[in-house]
C-alpha positions as a printed Julia matrix, in Angstrom:
128×3 Matrix{Float64}:
   0.61  284.74    0.24
  -0.61  288.39    0.41
  -1.17  290.36   -2.62
  -0.52  293.66   -0.89
   1.76  295.01    1.89
   1.46  298.43    3.85
   2.72  301.24    1.66
   5.24  303.41    3.5
   4.63  307.13    3.38
   7.53  308.47    1.19
   5.83  310.93   -1.26
   5.57  310.23   -4.94
   6.47  309.01   -7.17
   7.16  305.82   -5.23
   8.23  302.53   -6.31
   7.71  299.93   -3.4
   8.79  296.43   -4.67
   8.52  293.36   -2.71
  10.14  290.1    -3.49
   9.34  286.7    -2.06
  10.98  283.34   -3.21
  10.01  279.91   -2.38
  13.71  279.07   -1.3
  13.46  281.88    1.25
  10.34  280.72    2.76
   8.63  283.58    1.02
  10.2   285.98    3.46
   9.11  289.36    1.93
  12.29  291.82    0.82
  11.4   295.31    0.5
  12.79  297.92   -1.48
  11.67  301.49   -1.67
  12.78  303.94   -4.36
  11.53  307.32   -5.45
  10.98  306.7    -9.04
   8.77  305.46  -11.57
   8.69  301.65  -12.69
  11.2   300.41  -15.35
   9.59  301.43  -18.62
  10.73  297.96  -20.17
   8.33  296.25  -17.32
   5.49  298.94  -17.03
   4.52  301.39  -19.74
   3.21  304.41  -18.53
   1.82  307.27  -20.66
  -0.37  310.36  -20.24
  -3.58  310.2   -22.36
  -5.46  313.43  -22.02
  -6.24  313.44  -18.41
  -5.95  309.81  -17.91
  -2.97  307.6   -17.5
  -2.27  304.53  -19.79
  -0.8   301.81  -18.19
   0.4   298.57  -19.69
   2.25  295.7   -17.74
   4.88  294.26  -20.23
   5.25  290.54  -19.83
   8.77  289.33  -18.86
  10.47  288.01  -22.07
  11.69  284.4   -22.39
   9.17  283.22  -19.71
   6.4   280.59  -20.22
   3.95  280.7   -20.93
   4.33  283.03  -23.62
   1.68  285.79  -24.02
   0.88  286.24  -27.71
  -2.26  288.31  -27.49
  -2.92  290.31  -24.81
  -4.36  293.69  -25.81
  -4.01  294.55  -22.21
  -3.65  298.43  -21.81
  -5.77  299.98  -19.1
  -6.65  303.61  -18.71
  -6.86  305.16  -15.15
  -8.4   308.42  -14.1
  -7.03  310.51  -11.31
  -7.86  308.92   -8.16
  -7.98  305.37   -9.23
  -5.93  302.33   -8.68
  -5.04  299.03  -10.79
  -4.1   295.42   -9.59
  -2.55  293.7   -12.18
  -1.64  289.96  -11.73
   0.55  287.81  -14.3
   2.01  284.22  -13.64
   5.07  282.52  -15.09
   6.49  279.11  -15.05
  10.48  279.22  -15.02
  12.08  275.97  -16.06
  15.62  275.23  -14.59
  17.92  274.04  -17.32
  20.15  271.82  -14.98
  17.29  269.46  -13.92
  13.97  270.2   -15.47
  12.21  271.35  -12.42
  10.54  274.52  -12.57
   9.43  277.07  -10.17
   6.26  279.45  -10.3
   6.36  283.25  -10.32
   3.44  285.6    -9.59
   3.91  289.17  -10.56
   1.2   291.66   -8.88
   1.33  295.37   -9.72
  -0.64  297.77   -7.73
  -0.44  301.15   -9.36
  -2.32  304.55   -8.18
  -2.67  307.43  -10.38
  -2.44  310.18   -7.46
  -2.01  310.05   -3.94
  -0.76  306.66   -2.13
  -3.93  306.92    0.09
  -6.26  305.55   -2.76
  -5.07  302.14   -2.23
  -7.98  301.48    0.42
 -10.66  299.04   -0.61
 -11.19  297.29   -3.92
  -8.92  298.38   -6.84
 -10.82  300.47   -9.66
  -9.57  298.11  -11.95
  -8.28  294.27  -11.85
  -6.91  292.48  -14.63
  -6.02  288.99  -13.92
  -3.57  287.38  -16.47
  -3.02  284.32  -14.25
  -3.27  281.33  -16.62
  -2.55  277.59  -16.04
   1.03  276.69  -16.23
   1.37  273.07  -17.45
């Protein structure tokens, strides 16, 4: 599956979300909003001339992330790719599904999304 999609030209701030699910054959569904991410999911704070970014793990998802210490500082013109995965157990039959969240976040113009991210945090883990 792709970890990035073309970013529409829409000015800033821009929140471009793509959801893909196995039961939809991973057909991408796009939403575009001119707003910052939900602060309960992505914490953004000024830190002098830098931007402090923290991805907040989803509550009640497995595996739990007890220790993370995961906060990233971005300078203007930098961008971050952050990946975290989850196992979602279904109550009715015990089956589980996989979830992978990828946050691509730029501090500055959208055009910085070319090439390799300035920072990459990989919080993917074994799910069994």
